[in-house]
Short mmCIF file of N, CA and C in Angstrom, two decimals:
data_model
loop_
_atom_site.label_atom_id
_atom_site.label_comp_id
_atom_site.label_asym_id
_atom_site.label_seq_id
_atom_site.Cartn_x
_atom_site.Cartn_y
_atom_site.Cartn_z
N MET A 1 5.05 -10.74 -4.80
CA MET A 1 3.66 -10.81 -4.36
C MET A 1 2.77 -10.39 -5.53
N ASN A 2 1.59 -10.92 -5.53
CA ASN A 2 0.61 -10.61 -6.57
C ASN A 2 -0.42 -9.62 -6.01
N ILE A 3 -0.67 -8.56 -6.72
CA ILE A 3 -1.63 -7.54 -6.27
C ILE A 3 -3.02 -8.13 -6.04
N GLN A 4 -3.35 -9.19 -6.75
CA GLN A 4 -4.67 -9.81 -6.60
C GLN A 4 -4.88 -10.38 -5.20
N LEU A 5 -3.80 -10.75 -4.51
CA LEU A 5 -3.93 -11.22 -3.13
C LEU A 5 -4.43 -10.09 -2.24
N LEU A 6 -3.91 -8.90 -2.44
CA LEU A 6 -4.36 -7.74 -1.66
C LEU A 6 -5.78 -7.34 -2.03
N VAL A 7 -6.08 -7.36 -3.31
CA VAL A 7 -7.43 -7.03 -3.78
C VAL A 7 -8.44 -7.98 -3.17
N SER A 8 -8.13 -9.26 -3.19
CA SER A 8 -9.02 -10.26 -2.62
C SER A 8 -9.21 -10.04 -1.11
N ALA A 9 -8.13 -9.75 -0.40
CA ALA A 9 -8.22 -9.50 1.04
C ALA A 9 -9.10 -8.28 1.32
N ILE A 10 -8.98 -7.25 0.50
CA ILE A 10 -9.81 -6.06 0.67
C ILE A 10 -11.28 -6.41 0.45
N HIS A 11 -11.58 -7.13 -0.63
CA HIS A 11 -12.97 -7.50 -0.92
C HIS A 11 -13.56 -8.39 0.18
N GLN A 12 -12.72 -9.25 0.77
CA GLN A 12 -13.20 -10.16 1.81
C GLN A 12 -13.11 -9.56 3.21
N LYS A 13 -12.68 -8.30 3.28
CA LYS A 13 -12.54 -7.60 4.56
C LYS A 13 -11.58 -8.32 5.51
N ARG A 14 -10.51 -8.85 4.94
CA ARG A 14 -9.46 -9.50 5.72
C ARG A 14 -8.26 -8.55 5.77
N ILE A 15 -8.46 -7.44 6.47
CA ILE A 15 -7.48 -6.36 6.52
C ILE A 15 -7.20 -5.98 7.96
N ARG A 16 -5.94 -5.77 8.24
CA ARG A 16 -5.54 -5.17 9.51
C ARG A 16 -4.78 -3.89 9.17
N ILE A 17 -5.04 -2.83 9.90
CA ILE A 17 -4.35 -1.56 9.69
C ILE A 17 -3.53 -1.26 10.94
N THR A 18 -2.23 -1.12 10.78
CA THR A 18 -1.38 -0.83 11.93
C THR A 18 -1.66 0.58 12.45
N ASP A 19 -1.31 0.78 13.71
CA ASP A 19 -1.46 2.12 14.29
C ASP A 19 -0.64 3.13 13.49
N HIS A 20 0.56 2.72 13.07
CA HIS A 20 1.41 3.61 12.28
C HIS A 20 0.72 4.02 10.98
N ALA A 21 0.13 3.05 10.28
CA ALA A 21 -0.56 3.36 9.02
C ALA A 21 -1.74 4.30 9.28
N ASP A 22 -2.45 4.07 10.36
CA ASP A 22 -3.58 4.93 10.70
C ASP A 22 -3.12 6.36 10.96
N GLU A 23 -2.02 6.51 11.69
CA GLU A 23 -1.47 7.84 11.96
C GLU A 23 -1.01 8.53 10.68
N GLU A 24 -0.32 7.79 9.82
CA GLU A 24 0.17 8.36 8.56
C GLU A 24 -0.99 8.77 7.65
N ALA A 25 -2.03 7.94 7.62
CA ALA A 25 -3.21 8.26 6.81
C ALA A 25 -3.85 9.56 7.29
N GLN A 26 -3.97 9.71 8.60
CA GLN A 26 -4.54 10.94 9.15
C GLN A 26 -3.67 12.14 8.82
N THR A 27 -2.35 11.98 8.94
CA THR A 27 -1.42 13.07 8.64
C THR A 27 -1.57 13.54 7.20
N ASP A 28 -1.71 12.57 6.28
CA ASP A 28 -1.83 12.89 4.85
C ASP A 28 -3.28 13.05 4.39
N LYS A 29 -4.20 13.04 5.35
CA LYS A 29 -5.63 13.23 5.06
C LYS A 29 -6.14 12.22 4.02
N LEU A 30 -5.82 10.94 4.28
CA LEU A 30 -6.27 9.85 3.41
C LEU A 30 -7.30 9.01 4.16
N THR A 31 -8.39 8.69 3.50
CA THR A 31 -9.40 7.82 4.12
C THR A 31 -9.08 6.37 3.79
N VAL A 32 -9.64 5.47 4.58
CA VAL A 32 -9.45 4.05 4.33
C VAL A 32 -10.00 3.69 2.95
N ASP A 33 -11.16 4.21 2.61
CA ASP A 33 -11.74 3.92 1.29
C ASP A 33 -10.82 4.38 0.17
N GLU A 34 -10.20 5.53 0.35
CA GLU A 34 -9.29 6.06 -0.66
C GLU A 34 -8.04 5.19 -0.80
N ILE A 35 -7.55 4.71 0.33
CA ILE A 35 -6.38 3.81 0.31
C ILE A 35 -6.74 2.52 -0.40
N PHE A 36 -7.88 1.93 -0.04
CA PHE A 36 -8.32 0.70 -0.70
C PHE A 36 -8.50 0.93 -2.20
N PHE A 37 -9.11 2.04 -2.58
CA PHE A 37 -9.30 2.38 -3.99
C PHE A 37 -7.96 2.40 -4.72
N SER A 38 -6.95 2.98 -4.08
CA SER A 38 -5.63 3.07 -4.72
C SER A 38 -5.02 1.70 -4.95
N VAL A 39 -5.31 0.75 -4.08
CA VAL A 39 -4.80 -0.61 -4.25
C VAL A 39 -5.60 -1.35 -5.32
N LEU A 40 -6.91 -1.18 -5.32
CA LEU A 40 -7.77 -1.90 -6.27
C LEU A 40 -7.42 -1.59 -7.71
N GLN A 41 -6.93 -0.37 -7.98
CA GLN A 41 -6.56 -0.02 -9.34
C GLN A 41 -5.05 0.24 -9.45
N GLY A 42 -4.31 -0.17 -8.41
CA GLY A 42 -2.88 0.11 -8.36
C GLY A 42 -2.01 -1.02 -8.88
N ARG A 43 -0.72 -0.87 -8.60
CA ARG A 43 0.24 -1.90 -8.99
C ARG A 43 1.39 -1.94 -7.99
N ILE A 44 1.99 -3.10 -7.89
CA ILE A 44 3.14 -3.26 -7.01
C ILE A 44 4.36 -2.69 -7.71
N ILE A 45 5.06 -1.78 -7.02
CA ILE A 45 6.26 -1.18 -7.62
C ILE A 45 7.55 -1.65 -6.94
N GLU A 46 7.44 -2.21 -5.75
CA GLU A 46 8.58 -2.82 -5.07
C GLU A 46 8.07 -4.02 -4.31
N ASP A 47 8.86 -5.09 -4.33
CA ASP A 47 8.49 -6.34 -3.67
C ASP A 47 9.54 -6.65 -2.62
N TYR A 48 9.11 -7.05 -1.43
CA TYR A 48 10.02 -7.37 -0.34
C TYR A 48 9.72 -8.79 0.15
N PRO A 49 10.09 -9.81 -0.62
CA PRO A 49 9.70 -11.19 -0.32
C PRO A 49 10.33 -11.76 0.95
N THR A 50 11.41 -11.18 1.44
CA THR A 50 12.07 -11.73 2.63
C THR A 50 11.70 -10.99 3.91
N ASP A 51 10.79 -10.02 3.82
CA ASP A 51 10.35 -9.32 5.03
C ASP A 51 9.74 -10.30 6.01
N LYS A 52 9.89 -10.00 7.30
CA LYS A 52 9.34 -10.83 8.36
C LYS A 52 8.37 -9.99 9.19
N PRO A 53 7.32 -10.55 9.72
CA PRO A 53 7.00 -11.97 9.69
C PRO A 53 6.36 -12.44 8.38
N PHE A 54 5.98 -11.48 7.50
CA PHE A 54 5.35 -11.86 6.23
C PHE A 54 5.96 -11.07 5.09
N PRO A 55 5.96 -11.62 3.89
CA PRO A 55 6.42 -10.85 2.73
C PRO A 55 5.57 -9.58 2.60
N SER A 56 6.20 -8.54 2.05
CA SER A 56 5.46 -7.29 1.88
C SER A 56 5.80 -6.66 0.54
N CYS A 57 5.11 -5.56 0.25
CA CYS A 57 5.32 -4.88 -1.02
C CYS A 57 4.88 -3.43 -0.91
N LEU A 58 5.37 -2.63 -1.85
CA LEU A 58 4.98 -1.23 -1.97
C LEU A 58 4.04 -1.11 -3.15
N VAL A 59 2.86 -0.56 -2.91
CA VAL A 59 1.85 -0.41 -3.96
C VAL A 59 1.72 1.07 -4.31
N TYR A 60 1.69 1.34 -5.61
CA TYR A 60 1.40 2.69 -6.10
C TYR A 60 0.01 2.66 -6.73
N GLY A 61 -0.81 3.63 -6.35
CA GLY A 61 -2.12 3.80 -6.97
C GLY A 61 -2.54 5.24 -6.82
N ASP A 62 -3.65 5.58 -7.40
CA ASP A 62 -4.15 6.95 -7.34
C ASP A 62 -5.34 7.06 -6.40
N SER A 63 -5.50 8.26 -5.84
CA SER A 63 -6.66 8.56 -5.00
C SER A 63 -7.89 8.74 -5.88
N PHE A 64 -9.02 9.02 -5.25
CA PHE A 64 -10.25 9.30 -6.00
C PHE A 64 -10.05 10.45 -6.98
N HIS A 65 -9.13 11.36 -6.64
CA HIS A 65 -8.91 12.57 -7.45
C HIS A 65 -7.67 12.47 -8.32
N GLY A 66 -7.12 11.25 -8.47
CA GLY A 66 -5.96 11.06 -9.34
C GLY A 66 -4.63 11.44 -8.72
N GLU A 67 -4.59 11.62 -7.40
CA GLU A 67 -3.34 11.95 -6.72
C GLU A 67 -2.64 10.67 -6.31
N PRO A 68 -1.29 10.63 -6.39
CA PRO A 68 -0.56 9.41 -6.08
C PRO A 68 -0.61 9.04 -4.60
N ILE A 69 -0.72 7.75 -4.35
CA ILE A 69 -0.67 7.20 -2.99
C ILE A 69 0.27 6.00 -3.02
N HIS A 70 1.15 5.91 -2.03
CA HIS A 70 1.98 4.73 -1.82
C HIS A 70 1.50 4.05 -0.54
N SER A 71 1.40 2.75 -0.58
CA SER A 71 1.05 2.00 0.62
C SER A 71 1.90 0.74 0.68
N VAL A 72 2.33 0.39 1.88
CA VAL A 72 3.13 -0.81 2.10
C VAL A 72 2.24 -1.83 2.78
N TRP A 73 2.21 -3.03 2.18
CA TRP A 73 1.34 -4.10 2.65
C TRP A 73 2.14 -5.37 2.91
N ALA A 74 1.77 -6.08 3.96
CA ALA A 74 2.26 -7.44 4.20
C ALA A 74 1.09 -8.38 3.95
N TYR A 75 1.42 -9.62 3.61
CA TYR A 75 0.35 -10.58 3.33
C TYR A 75 0.69 -11.93 3.96
N ASN A 76 -0.25 -12.45 4.75
CA ASN A 76 -0.11 -13.75 5.39
C ASN A 76 -0.86 -14.77 4.54
N ARG A 77 -0.13 -15.58 3.81
CA ARG A 77 -0.77 -16.58 2.94
C ARG A 77 -1.58 -17.61 3.72
N ALA A 78 -1.13 -17.95 4.93
CA ALA A 78 -1.82 -18.97 5.71
C ALA A 78 -3.23 -18.53 6.10
N THR A 79 -3.39 -17.27 6.47
CA THR A 79 -4.70 -16.78 6.90
C THR A 79 -5.41 -15.96 5.83
N GLN A 80 -4.68 -15.60 4.79
CA GLN A 80 -5.18 -14.76 3.69
C GLN A 80 -5.59 -13.37 4.18
N TRP A 81 -4.88 -12.88 5.19
CA TRP A 81 -5.08 -11.52 5.69
C TRP A 81 -3.98 -10.62 5.18
N ALA A 82 -4.33 -9.37 4.88
CA ALA A 82 -3.36 -8.35 4.48
C ALA A 82 -3.23 -7.33 5.61
N VAL A 83 -2.03 -6.81 5.76
CA VAL A 83 -1.76 -5.81 6.79
C VAL A 83 -1.24 -4.54 6.12
N LEU A 84 -1.94 -3.44 6.34
CA LEU A 84 -1.46 -2.15 5.86
C LEU A 84 -0.44 -1.65 6.88
N ILE A 85 0.82 -1.60 6.45
CA ILE A 85 1.91 -1.23 7.34
C ILE A 85 2.08 0.28 7.42
N THR A 86 2.06 0.93 6.27
CA THR A 86 2.14 2.39 6.22
C THR A 86 1.55 2.89 4.92
N VAL A 87 1.25 4.15 4.88
CA VAL A 87 0.67 4.78 3.69
C VAL A 87 1.09 6.24 3.69
N TYR A 88 1.32 6.78 2.50
CA TYR A 88 1.75 8.17 2.41
C TYR A 88 1.56 8.70 1.00
N ARG A 89 1.59 10.02 0.91
CA ARG A 89 1.61 10.69 -0.39
C ARG A 89 3.09 10.84 -0.75
N PRO A 90 3.53 10.24 -1.85
CA PRO A 90 4.97 10.25 -2.16
C PRO A 90 5.50 11.66 -2.47
N ASP A 91 6.73 11.88 -2.07
CA ASP A 91 7.42 13.15 -2.29
C ASP A 91 7.98 13.17 -3.72
N PRO A 92 7.60 14.15 -4.54
CA PRO A 92 8.09 14.18 -5.92
C PRO A 92 9.60 14.35 -6.03
N GLU A 93 10.24 14.82 -4.96
CA GLU A 93 11.70 14.95 -4.95
C GLU A 93 12.38 13.59 -4.81
N ARG A 94 11.64 12.57 -4.40
CA ARG A 94 12.22 11.25 -4.16
C ARG A 94 11.80 10.19 -5.17
N TRP A 95 10.85 10.54 -6.07
CA TRP A 95 10.29 9.55 -6.98
C TRP A 95 10.25 10.06 -8.41
N ILE A 96 10.49 9.15 -9.35
CA ILE A 96 10.33 9.41 -10.77
C ILE A 96 9.00 8.80 -11.17
N ASN A 97 8.08 9.63 -11.65
CA ASN A 97 6.74 9.16 -12.05
C ASN A 97 6.04 8.35 -10.96
N TRP A 98 6.39 8.61 -9.72
CA TRP A 98 5.79 7.95 -8.54
C TRP A 98 6.10 6.47 -8.46
N ARG A 99 6.87 5.92 -9.41
CA ARG A 99 7.07 4.47 -9.49
C ARG A 99 8.52 4.03 -9.25
N GLU A 100 9.45 4.94 -9.41
CA GLU A 100 10.87 4.58 -9.32
C GLU A 100 11.58 5.57 -8.41
N ARG A 101 12.34 5.02 -7.46
CA ARG A 101 13.08 5.90 -6.55
C ARG A 101 14.19 6.63 -7.29
N LYS A 102 14.33 7.91 -6.98
CA LYS A 102 15.43 8.68 -7.56
C LYS A 102 16.73 8.27 -6.86
N VAL A 103 17.80 8.21 -7.62
CA VAL A 103 19.10 7.89 -7.06
C VAL A 103 19.62 9.13 -6.35
N LYS A 104 20.12 8.92 -5.14
CA LYS A 104 20.63 10.06 -4.35
C LYS A 104 21.97 10.53 -4.86
#
């Protein structure tokens, strides 16, 4: 997936936020604007092209204050809508430089 598809969906307000993502954002005290900001200047670190019903990806970006944020997005090419599936502050025990999963 190309990050520009998500950026375009954000700019065009073609976004759906799942209940799960909303709950996780509240738990981690992340605002929608902060999540969008992290995507606008972020990058895709994992791609899941075979996910159903739509391909998805994991995006790494920073908050307004430079703190790491991970968000998982699906994208429907037919409608050009993006779906925020989940969002969280990554655990440093599980990530190398916030971009690569540590091997267990």
